């Protein structure tokens, strides 16, 4: 396999920038500059995220032209300047960013330009400040390596500026689902779970490195660009281009970033309880039936926030609201403060994506194998919302789930480790929700909700594992939950109706 004319096998770790050797004990201390790792070590996506530094802030200055009318190809034109503030966590000789399908035009570190060079052969030295970009679609390796000069000391803050761009298409995730910067005829739907943010900005693309964001998105006049958070100032228009400003001051995982573009009508309201601004963007091209469904569903957001706050604790971010696109990627995504919906927003999905703001967004899954903590909770919160609305109790939803006949394979999936191709299987959602309902029956309502709130509070702005989650429930309830979680997350059979908690 060739990458820029160099066989990947001979690139070796040095070219991509995997971790160098640790400092030998007994040697005099002092800087030992090594390469930051090419991934954070997530078993499902080994090259997602990067090691050796911690991003503080991304400032994304984007200019985007949606495709021309059909029959022109469904491709957009994209130019970006990403300004990334990071702090080194080790003495850095090299470090990586993830970037897929875009070309880098220029790169600097603290104002010092780096030269574009071909990926070096294994072990080869590169002179001076430089960068190189390995993009291997077959191996799913997309790594932009930066060699800063001077080298960076542990604890040092630097600013990396990347000028980049290219033709946007419709990227696919490992399962073949659309994700990332998905070009649509009228704009773009930007939904990047699990590691699709690298299709539109240089990033440490893993939720263990959260950061704040600011956006300046320039689009042809008449188009609306909607990202996370709030508008710090109104858009401005000059020479046929409109620039939209958005600020996301809360810690945010990369997969939850959006900057969707379309023919949206923006409207702002406030939640009645805590007064969170709710900024919705609804495609003006929705047909009457979809618009009616969407408006009715979004009309519940305010009361849903109040209800979930009463169960899960304070709404965790500065703002909320929804982006409803006339186009579809086949699913909705809980992008932080501003979920994206395909074609229309149903009440059930709105409750699901809102609940993700606590479960998935404020507290993210530390490893992708912990995805049930996202989808189980969001599904369970929808069961709770249905009960609150007098539609069907959570107990009935659980009973229906439990009593439905399933093909044998259904019970074999370990929702606590579903595999990278199993992240979004129905078992992760529904067995995940049932796990939470069973846990509630096991520890009682008081402990169940107290622990839920403690979980969000303790791991807010951060990430946790299934083991961390079990520990919080054991701490609050005083119960030993080893058997419980073994049965529900890992046993490859239908959970029994009763089990013993020692
Ligand atoms: N997290 C989204 C939700 O449940 C689903 C994302 C599905 N993504 C995918 N690539 N299939 O709301
Ligand atoms: Zn979900």
Coordinates of C-alpha atoms and ligand atoms in Angstrom, one line a residue:
X1 CA 0.0 0.0 0.0
X2 CA 1.4 3.4 -0.9
X3 CA 1.0 6.7 0.9
X4 CA 2.5 9.5 -1.0
X5 CA 4.8 7.0 -2.7
X6 CA 6.0 5.4 0.5
X7 CA 5.0 1.9 1.5
X8 CA 3.1 2.2 4.8
X9 CA 4.9 -0.8 6.3
X10 CA 8.1 1.2 6.0
X11 CA 6.7 4.3 7.5
X12 CA 7.0 2.8 10.9
X13 CA 6.0 4.6 14.1
X14 CA 8.4 7.5 13.7
X15 CA 6.7 8.8 10.6
X16 CA 3.2 8.8 12.1
X17 CA 4.5 9.8 15.4
X18 CA 3.8 7.1 17.9
X19 CA 5.1 7.4 21.5
X20 CA 8.9 7.3 21.9
X21 CA 10.7 5.5 24.6
X22 CA 10.1 6.6 28.2
X23 CA 12.9 8.2 30.1
X24 CA 15.3 5.6 31.4
X25 CA 15.5 5.5 35.2
X26 CA 18.7 6.8 36.7
X27 CA 19.6 9.1 33.9
X28 CA 19.9 12.8 34.7
X29 CA 16.6 14.4 34.5
X30 CA 15.9 17.2 32.0
X31 CA 13.9 17.4 28.9
X32 CA 13.6 14.1 27.0
X33 CA 11.8 15.0 23.8
X34 CA 9.8 12.3 22.2
X35 CA 7.0 12.1 19.7
X36 CA 3.4 12.3 21.0
X37 CA 1.4 9.2 20.4
X38 CA -0.7 8.9 17.2
X39 CA -3.8 7.8 19.2
X40 CA -5.1 7.9 22.7
X41 CA -5.2 4.2 22.9
X42 CA -8.9 3.6 22.3
X43 CA -9.2 -0.1 21.3
X44 CA -11.9 0.6 18.8
X45 CA -10.2 3.5 17.0
X46 CA -6.5 3.3 17.7
X47 CA -5.6 6.4 15.7
X48 CA -8.4 8.6 17.1
X49 CA -7.1 11.5 19.3
X50 CA -3.4 12.0 20.0
X51 CA -1.0 11.8 22.9
X52 CA 1.5 14.3 24.4
X53 CA -0.7 17.3 24.7
X54 CA -4.0 18.6 25.8
X55 CA -6.1 21.0 23.7
X56 CA -7.5 24.0 25.4
X57 CA -9.4 25.7 22.6
X58 CA -10.2 25.4 18.9
X59 CA -10.9 28.6 17.0
X60 CA -12.4 27.6 13.6
X61 CA -12.6 30.2 10.8
X62 CA -14.3 28.5 7.9
X63 CA -15.5 29.5 4.5
X64 CA -17.9 27.1 2.7
X65 CA -19.6 27.1 -0.7
X66 CA -22.3 24.5 -1.0
X67 CA -22.6 22.5 -4.3
X68 CA -24.2 24.1 -7.3
X69 CA -27.6 22.8 -8.3
X70 CA -27.9 19.3 -9.8
X71 CA -26.6 17.9 -12.0
X72 CA -23.4 19.4 -10.6
X73 CA -21.6 16.9 -8.3
X74 CA -22.6 16.9 -4.6
X75 CA -19.4 18.5 -3.5
X76 CA -18.7 21.8 -1.7
X77 CA -15.7 24.0 -1.5
X78 CA -14.2 24.5 2.0
X79 CA -11.3 26.6 3.3
X80 CA -10.4 26.7 7.0
X81 CA -8.0 28.3 9.4
X82 CA -7.9 26.4 12.7
X83 CA -6.2 28.1 15.6
X84 CA -5.5 25.5 18.3
X85 CA -4.3 26.3 21.8
X86 CA -2.7 23.3 23.4
X87 CA -0.5 22.5 26.4
X88 CA 2.2 19.8 26.1
X89 CA 1.9 17.0 28.6
X90 CA 5.4 15.7 27.8
X91 CA 8.5 17.1 26.3
X92 CA 7.5 17.0 22.6
X93 CA 9.7 16.5 19.6
X94 CA 6.7 15.8 17.4
X95 CA 3.0 15.7 17.8
X96 CA 0.0 14.7 15.7
X97 CA -3.4 16.0 14.8
X98 CA -6.1 14.0 13.0
X99 CA -7.2 15.3 9.6
X100 CA -9.0 13.4 6.9
X101 CA -9.7 14.2 3.3
X102 CA -8.4 17.8 3.5
X103 CA -5.2 19.3 2.3
X104 CA -2.9 21.4 4.5
X105 CA -1.8 24.6 2.9
X106 CA 0.3 26.1 5.7
X107 CA 1.1 25.4 9.3
X108 CA 2.8 27.3 12.1
X109 CA 3.6 26.8 15.8
X110 CA 3.7 30.0 17.8
X111 CA 3.9 32.0 14.6
X112 CA 6.9 30.0 13.3
X113 CA 6.1 28.4 9.9
X114 CA 6.8 24.7 9.4
X115 CA 7.8 23.4 6.1
X116 CA 5.7 20.8 4.2
X117 CA 7.8 17.6 3.7
X118 CA 7.1 14.0 2.5
X119 CA 6.6 11.5 5.3
X120 CA 10.1 10.4 6.4
X121 CA 11.2 6.8 6.1
X122 CA 11.4 4.9 9.4
X123 CA 13.7 6.5 11.9
X124 CA 14.7 9.3 9.4
X125 CA 15.4 12.7 10.9
X126 CA 13.7 15.7 9.4
X127 CA 15.5 19.1 9.5
X128 CA 13.9 22.0 11.2
X129 CA 10.2 22.9 11.7
X130 CA 8.1 20.7 9.4
X131 CA 4.8 18.8 9.0
X132 CA 3.7 15.9 7.0
X133 CA 0.3 14.3 6.4
X134 CA -0.3 10.5 6.1
X135 CA -3.8 9.7 4.8
X136 CA -4.4 6.0 4.3
X137 CA -8.2 5.4 3.7
X138 CA -7.8 1.6 3.7
X139 CA -6.0 1.4 7.0
X140 CA -8.2 4.3 8.4
X141 CA -5.0 6.2 9.3
X142 CA -5.3 10.0 9.0
X143 CA -2.5 11.6 10.8
X144 CA -1.0 15.1 10.4
X145 CA 2.4 15.1 12.1
X146 CA 4.0 18.3 13.3
X147 CA 7.7 18.7 14.1
X148 CA 7.9 22.0 16.0
X149 CA 11.2 23.9 16.3
X150 CA 12.0 24.8 19.0
X151 CA 10.8 21.7 20.6
X152 CA 8.0 22.0 23.2
X153 CA 8.6 21.4 26.9
X154 CA 6.1 19.6 29.1
X155 CA 3.6 22.2 30.5
X156 CA 4.3 24.7 27.8
X157 CA 1.3 26.3 26.0
X158 CA 1.6 26.8 22.3
X159 CA -0.7 28.0 19.5
X160 CA -0.9 25.9 16.3
X161 CA -2.4 27.5 13.2
X162 CA -3.4 25.3 10.3
X163 CA -4.6 26.6 7.0
X164 CA -6.3 23.9 5.1
X165 CA -9.2 23.1 2.8
X166 CA -10.5 21.0 -0.1
X167 CA -13.5 19.7 -1.8
X168 CA -16.1 18.3 0.6
X169 CA -17.9 15.0 -0.1
X170 CA -20.0 12.7 2.0
X171 CA -17.6 10.8 4.3
X172 CA -18.6 7.4 5.9
X173 CA -17.8 6.0 9.2
X174 CA -16.4 2.5 9.8
X175 CA -19.9 1.0 9.4
X176 CA -20.6 2.9 6.2
X177 CA -22.9 5.5 7.7
X178 CA -22.7 9.1 6.6
X179 CA -20.8 11.3 9.1
X180 CA -18.4 14.2 9.4
X181 CA -18.9 17.1 7.1
X182 CA -21.7 15.7 5.0
X183 CA -22.2 17.8 1.9
X184 CA -25.9 18.4 1.1
X185 CA -27.3 20.2 -2.0
X186 CA -28.2 23.2 0.2
X187 CA -25.3 23.2 2.7
X188 CA -23.9 20.6 5.0
X189 CA -25.1 18.4 7.9
X190 CA -22.2 18.1 10.3
X191 CA -22.5 15.1 12.6
X192 CA -19.2 13.5 13.6
X193 CA -19.7 10.5 16.0
X194 CA -17.5 8.7 16.7
X195 CA -14.3 10.2 15.0
X196 CA -15.6 12.3 12.0
X197 CA -14.5 15.7 13.2
X198 CA -11.2 15.1 11.5
X199 CA -13.1 15.3 8.2
X200 CA -13.5 19.1 8.7
X201 CA -10.8 20.3 11.1
X202 CA -7.4 19.3 12.5
X203 CA -8.2 17.8 15.9
X204 CA -7.3 15.5 18.6
X205 CA -10.4 13.5 17.7
X206 CA -11.3 11.7 21.0
X207 CA -13.6 12.7 23.9
X208 CA -10.8 12.3 26.4
X209 CA -9.4 15.6 25.2
X210 CA -12.3 18.1 25.5
X211 CA -11.9 21.8 24.7
X212 CA -13.8 25.0 24.2
X213 CA -14.6 26.3 20.7
X214 CA -15.3 29.4 18.8
X215 CA -16.4 29.6 15.2
X216 CA -16.5 32.1 12.4
X217 CA -18.3 30.5 9.5
X218 CA -18.6 32.4 6.2
X219 CA -21.2 31.2 3.7
X220 CA -22.9 32.6 0.6
X221 CA -25.4 35.3 1.6
X222 CA -28.8 33.8 2.4
X223 CA -27.3 30.6 3.9
X224 CA -27.3 30.1 7.7
X225 CA -24.5 28.5 9.6
X226 CA -25.3 27.0 13.0
X227 CA -22.7 25.7 15.4
X228 CA -22.6 24.9 19.1
X229 CA -23.4 27.4 21.9
X230 CA -24.4 31.0 21.5
X231 CA -24.0 33.8 19.1
X232 CA -21.6 36.3 20.7
X233 CA -22.6 38.8 18.1
X234 CA -24.9 39.0 15.1
X235 CA -23.8 37.8 11.7
X236 CA -22.5 40.3 9.2
X237 CA -22.8 40.4 5.4
X238 CA -20.5 41.9 2.8
X239 CA -19.9 41.3 -0.9
X240 CA -22.4 38.4 -1.0
X241 CA -21.0 36.5 1.9
X242 CA -22.4 36.2 5.4
X243 CA -20.2 35.4 8.5
X244 CA -21.9 33.7 11.4
X245 CA -20.2 33.7 14.9
X246 CA -20.7 31.0 17.5
X247 CA -19.1 30.5 20.9
X248 CA -19.1 27.2 22.8
X249 CA -17.6 28.0 26.2
X250 CA -18.3 24.6 27.8
X251 CA -15.8 21.8 27.6
X252 CA -16.8 19.8 24.5
X253 CA -15.9 16.5 23.0
X254 CA -14.8 16.7 19.3
X255 CA -17.6 14.3 18.1
X256 CA -20.1 16.7 19.5
X257 CA -19.0 19.7 17.4
X258 CA -21.2 20.9 14.6
X259 CA -21.2 23.8 12.1
X260 CA -24.2 22.9 9.9
X261 CA -25.1 25.0 6.9
X262 CA -28.5 25.3 5.3
X263 CA -31.6 27.3 4.6
X264 CA -32.5 27.6 8.2
X265 CA -35.0 29.9 10.1
X266 CA -33.4 30.7 13.4
X267 CA -35.6 31.4 16.5
X268 CA -34.7 31.9 20.1
X269 CA -36.8 31.2 23.2
X270 CA -35.9 30.5 26.8
X271 CA -36.5 27.5 29.0
X272 CA -39.0 28.5 31.7
X273 CA -37.3 26.9 34.6
X274 CA -33.6 27.7 34.5
X275 CA -33.8 30.2 31.7
X276 CA -31.4 28.5 29.3
X277 CA -31.6 30.1 25.8
X278 CA -33.1 27.7 23.3
X279 CA -31.9 28.5 19.8
X280 CA -33.6 26.4 17.1
X281 CA -32.7 26.3 13.4
X282 CA -35.4 24.7 11.2
X283 CA -35.0 24.1 7.5
X284 CA -37.4 26.4 5.6
X285 CA -37.9 23.6 3.1
X286 CA -39.6 21.1 5.4
X287 CA -43.0 20.1 4.0
X288 CA -46.1 21.0 6.0
X289 CA -46.5 17.6 7.8
X290 CA -42.8 17.5 8.8
X291 CA -42.8 21.1 9.9
X292 CA -45.9 20.5 12.1
X293 CA -44.3 17.4 13.7
X294 CA -41.1 19.3 14.2
X295 CA -42.6 22.4 15.7
X296 CA -44.8 20.3 18.1
X297 CA -41.7 18.3 19.2
X298 CA -39.4 21.3 19.6
X299 CA -42.2 23.0 21.6
X300 CA -41.6 20.4 24.3
X301 CA -37.9 21.1 24.8
X302 CA -38.6 23.7 27.5
X303 CA -40.6 21.3 29.6
X304 CA -38.2 18.4 28.9
X305 CA -35.3 20.5 30.3
X306 CA -37.3 21.2 33.4
X307 CA -38.2 17.5 33.8
X308 CA -34.7 16.2 33.2
X309 CA -33.2 18.8 35.5
X310 CA -35.5 17.5 38.3
X311 CA -34.1 14.0 37.7
X312 CA -30.5 14.5 36.6
X313 CA -29.5 17.8 38.0
X314 CA -28.9 21.2 36.4
X315 CA -28.8 21.5 32.6
X316 CA -25.0 21.4 32.0
X317 CA -24.4 24.0 29.2
X318 CA -24.9 27.7 28.3
X319 CA -27.6 27.0 25.7
X320 CA -29.8 24.5 23.9
X321 CA -31.8 24.2 20.7
X322 CA -32.1 22.0 17.6
X323 CA -31.0 22.0 14.0
X324 CA -33.6 20.3 11.8
X325 CA -32.4 19.7 8.2
X326 CA -34.6 18.8 5.3
X327 CA -31.9 16.4 4.2
X328 CA -31.0 13.2 6.1
X329 CA -28.0 11.2 7.2
X330 CA -30.3 8.5 8.5
X331 CA -30.1 9.4 12.2
X332 CA -30.1 12.3 14.7
X333 CA -27.0 13.3 16.7
X334 CA -26.8 15.0 20.1
X335 CA -24.2 17.6 19.1
X336 CA -23.5 19.6 22.2
X337 CA -26.1 22.3 23.0
X338 CA -27.6 21.8 19.5
X339 CA -28.6 18.3 18.2
X340 CA -28.9 17.8 14.5
X341 CA -32.1 16.0 13.1
X342 CA -32.6 14.3 9.8
X343 CA -35.8 15.4 7.9
X344 CA -37.8 16.1 11.0
X345 CA -37.7 16.0 14.8
X346 CA -40.1 13.6 16.6
X347 CA -40.9 14.1 20.3
X348 CA -39.3 10.8 21.2
X349 CA -36.0 11.7 19.4
X350 CA -36.0 15.2 20.9
X351 CA -36.2 13.7 24.4
X352 CA -33.4 11.3 23.6
X353 CA -31.0 13.9 22.2
X354 CA -31.7 16.3 25.1
X355 CA -31.0 13.6 27.7
X356 CA -27.6 13.0 25.9
X357 CA -26.6 16.5 27.1
X358 CA -26.2 15.0 30.6
X359 CA -25.3 11.5 29.5
X360 CA -22.7 11.5 26.7
X361 CA -21.9 15.2 26.5
X362 CA -21.4 16.5 30.1
X363 CA -20.0 13.1 30.9
X364 CA -18.6 11.3 27.9
X365 CA -17.7 7.6 27.5
X366 CA -14.0 7.3 28.2
X367 CA -13.6 4.5 25.7
X368 CA -15.9 3.9 22.8
X369 CA -16.8 0.5 24.3
X370 CA -18.6 2.4 27.1
X371 CA -21.2 3.7 24.5
X372 CA -24.1 2.1 26.4
X373 CA -23.6 4.8 29.0
X374 CA -24.7 7.2 26.3
X375 CA -27.4 5.3 24.4
X376 CA -28.8 3.4 27.4
X377 CA -29.3 6.6 29.3
X378 CA -30.8 8.6 26.4
X379 CA -33.2 5.7 25.7
X380 CA -34.1 5.3 29.3
X381 CA -34.7 9.1 29.7
X382 CA -37.1 8.8 26.8
X383 CA -39.0 6.0 28.6
X384 CA -39.1 8.3 31.6
X385 CA -40.4 11.2 29.5
X386 CA -43.1 9.1 28.0
X387 CA -44.2 8.1 31.5
X388 CA -44.2 11.8 32.5
X389 CA -46.4 12.6 29.6
X390 CA -48.9 9.8 30.6
X391 CA -48.1 7.7 27.5
X392 CA -46.5 4.5 28.9
X393 CA -44.6 3.9 32.1
X394 CA -40.9 3.0 32.2
X395 CA -41.9 -0.3 33.8
X396 CA -44.2 -1.1 30.9
X397 CA -41.5 -0.2 28.4
X398 CA -39.1 -2.5 30.3
X399 CA -41.7 -5.3 30.4
X400 CA -42.4 -5.0 26.7
X401 CA -38.7 -5.1 26.0
X402 CA -38.1 -8.1 28.3
X403 CA -41.0 -10.1 26.9
X404 CA -40.4 -9.5 23.2
X405 CA -39.1 -12.6 21.4
X406 CA -35.6 -12.1 19.9
X407 CA -33.4 -13.9 17.5
X408 CA -30.6 -15.8 19.3
X409 CA -27.9 -13.3 18.2
X410 CA -29.7 -10.5 20.0
X411 CA -28.6 -11.7 23.4
X412 CA -25.1 -12.5 22.4
X413 CA -24.0 -8.9 22.0
X414 CA -22.1 -7.6 25.1
X415 CA -23.4 -4.1 25.4
X416 CA -20.5 -3.3 27.7
X417 CA -18.1 -4.1 24.8
X418 CA -20.1 -4.2 21.6
X419 CA -17.2 -3.7 19.2
X420 CA -16.6 -0.8 16.8
X421 CA -19.2 -2.2 14.4
X422 CA -21.7 -2.6 17.2
X423 CA -21.7 0.9 18.7
X424 CA -25.2 1.8 17.5
X425 CA -27.0 -1.6 17.5
X426 CA -30.4 -1.6 19.0
X427 CA -29.2 -3.8 21.9
X428 CA -26.9 -1.0 23.0
X429 CA -29.9 1.3 23.2
X430 CA -32.6 -1.0 24.5
X431 CA -30.7 -3.5 26.7
X432 CA -28.8 -0.4 27.9
X433 CA -32.1 1.3 28.9
X434 CA -33.3 -2.0 30.5
X435 CA -30.1 -2.2 32.4
X436 CA -30.8 1.2 34.0
X437 CA -34.4 0.2 34.8
X438 CA -33.2 -3.0 36.4
X439 CA -30.6 -1.0 38.3
X440 CA -33.3 1.3 39.5
X441 CA -35.4 -1.6 40.8
X442 CA -32.2 -3.1 42.4
X443 CA -31.1 0.0 44.4
X444 CA -34.4 1.9 44.7
X445 CA -35.5 5.2 43.4
X446 CA -33.6 7.4 45.9
X447 CA -30.2 5.8 45.4
X448 CA -30.8 5.5 41.6
X449 CA -31.4 9.2 41.1
X450 CA -28.9 10.4 43.7
X451 CA -26.2 8.3 42.0
X452 CA -27.2 9.5 38.6
X453 CA -26.7 13.1 39.8
X454 CA -23.4 12.3 41.5
X455 CA -22.2 10.6 38.2
X456 CA -22.9 13.7 36.2
X457 CA -21.5 16.0 38.8
X458 CA -18.3 14.1 39.4
X459 CA -17.5 13.4 35.8
X460 CA -18.8 16.6 34.3
X461 CA -16.6 18.1 31.6
X462 CA -14.8 14.8 31.5
X463 CA -15.3 11.1 30.8
X464 CA -15.9 7.9 32.7
X465 CA -16.0 4.2 32.1
X466 CA -18.6 1.5 33.0
X467 CA -16.4 0.6 36.0
X468 CA -16.5 4.2 37.2
X469 CA -20.2 4.2 36.8
X470 CA -20.6 1.0 38.8
X471 CA -18.4 2.5 41.5
X472 CA -20.6 5.5 41.9
X473 CA -23.7 3.3 42.2
X474 CA -22.0 1.1 44.8
X475 CA -20.8 4.2 46.7
X476 CA -24.3 5.6 46.9
X477 CA -26.3 2.4 47.4
X478 CA -23.8 0.4 49.5
X479 CA -24.6 -2.6 47.4
X480 CA -22.1 -4.9 45.6
X481 CA -23.1 -4.7 42.0
X482 CA -20.4 -6.9 40.4
X483 CA -23.0 -9.7 39.5
X484 CA -25.5 -7.1 38.4
X485 CA -23.2 -5.5 35.9
X486 CA -21.7 -8.8 34.8
X487 CA -25.1 -10.1 33.9
X488 CA -26.5 -7.0 32.2
X489 CA -23.4 -5.7 30.3
X490 CA -21.5 -8.9 29.5
X491 CA -23.4 -12.1 29.9
X492 CA -24.3 -13.3 26.4
X493 CA -27.8 -14.4 27.2
X494 CA -31.1 -12.9 28.3
X495 CA -30.7 -11.6 31.8
X496 CA -32.7 -13.6 34.4
X497 CA -35.7 -12.0 36.1
X498 CA -34.0 -12.1 39.4
X499 CA -30.4 -12.2 40.5
X500 CA -28.7 -12.1 43.9
X501 CA -26.9 -9.1 45.1
X502 CA -24.5 -10.2 47.8
Ligands
LIG1 N1 -25.7 9.0 19.0 C1 -26.8 9.1 18.0 C2 -28.1 9.0 18.8 O1 -28.4 7.9 19.3 C3 -26.7 8.1 17.0 C4 -25.5 8.2 16.1 C5 -25.5 7.1 15.1 N2 -24.3 7.2 14.3 C6 -24.0 6.4 13.3 N3 -22.9 6.6 12.8 N4 -24.8 5.5 13.0 O2 -28.8 9.9 19.0
LIG2 ZN1 -28.5 8.4 21.3

